[in-house]
Amino acid sequence: MKKQTLNLKKGDTPVRACEALVIEPAKSWQRLQQARDLFEDLEAQRQEQYELFLNRLMEHERQVYLQHAPYERGPQRTDQANGFYKRGLTTRAGTLALRVPRSRSGKFQSQIIPRYERRQEPVNQALREVFLLGVSTRQAGSALAPLLGQSVSATTVSEVSKVLDGAVQEWHHRPLLDHYQYLLLDGVSVRIRLGGRVQRRMVLCAYGVTLEGRRELIDFLLVKAEGEDTWHTFLAQLWHRGLKGKAFKLIATDGHPGLIKALARLWPQVAHQRCWAHKLRNLENKLKASQRPCLEEAKLIYQADSGRAALQVFRKWQKRWQGRAPKAVACLAQDLEELLAFFSCPKKHWRRVRTTNVIERLFVEVRRRIRTMCSFTTRSSCERILYAVFKRMNDYWTLHPLKDFTQKN
């Protein structure tokens, strides 16, 4: 094999291309430790310089207010310096120990560090964002502690999150586009501490699927009890905000009598689907433990390939169980038309519109948020957490539309 020659210029150093790269773990680890110490020192210096900068800036601000340098006298002097007081300020650089100047009259107020401010707005914004992402108020402070230099209490996170009250009200009153092809309605109970004791309240929820296949929790209403008047009030608000229902193909509900009456007053022409999950629960309550096959066979009705086939499966099921479980059969038979309404929709949509389970799945996340405290402390805190959960899911659904639900399909 011929030895290759390299055309080297004067001063060049030959390099062995085939020589293996040797990594020494001990020296590499030592250099990594030195680099880490360097970055820690830089962080400490950055915090120290930022703290020094703010202190000097506030001193200069007071000097401008007094119109004289320290120890100077003159007719234009408006006030006198009166030392400093200490204040901790949580910033993105950590917690700073500041010396806030004050005047003898007490009229001087720094514009750099406003009165009563303990955290910079980016820190408050970070706390709100962490809260909106699903972290509880108790965990949000400790989650950001490595970045802020100290842990923030649950009370502080709750106070910072109160700014969301305005966003919640704005969301409740936003105009709605009339582009929903499916509307799912359900009421879910929550526990709130009111009047010194924990009480149950109902959250009325409206979930829709648009013509473009985008899922959305349209709105919710916290009420004392679920009934025709509360449902009509909630749905009428949606109607006045723009939800006229011109594109509706189907409305699915849990079968509450008050809700059905309210729908008949607003959208009597729209097909109504009874939730199969709720109906099967009602069916189970009317069966003995030994009659479990009756429930399993009833599921074959909605699993049929068409409405006609489903009707045939129901008749066979009815004939088989009429004598042994008459109450269960009557429970299903009285709402059979509404239970089979989803068969008039495209087949790709059946699985998602025959139940209202999607709303109950959302409340699994809500209950996870309040697991440590068992109940909401106030009505406002309940609405804030509901808004946080629903907003996060709406943002996710916006990025992941249902392709089978587009208008072309």
Short mmCIF file of C-alpha atoms in Angstrom, two decimals, residues 171 190 203 220 222 363 366 376 381-391:
data_model
loop_
_atom_site.label_atom_id
_atom_site.label_comp_id
_atom_site.label_asym_id
_atom_site.label_seq_id
_atom_site.Cartn_x
_atom_site.Cartn_y
_atom_site.Cartn_z
CA TRP A 171 -64.60 35.15 28.28
CA VAL A 190 -68.72 20.71 42.27
CA VAL A 203 -71.79 23.71 36.55
CA PHE A 220 -70.16 27.32 31.54
CA LEU A 222 -72.28 28.03 37.93
CA PHE A 363 -64.08 17.58 35.18
CA VAL A 366 -60.95 19.89 37.62
CA PHE A 376 -63.31 25.22 46.24
CA SER A 381 -61.78 30.50 42.85
CA CYS A 382 -64.08 27.87 41.34
CA GLU A 383 -64.63 29.95 38.21
CA ARG A 384 -60.90 30.74 37.92
CA ILE A 385 -59.90 27.08 38.00
CA LEU A 386 -62.70 26.07 35.62
CA TYR A 387 -61.58 28.81 33.24
CA ALA A 388 -57.94 27.69 33.54
CA VAL A 389 -58.78 24.05 32.75
CA PHE A 390 -61.16 24.87 29.90
CA LYS A 391 -58.82 27.44 28.34
#
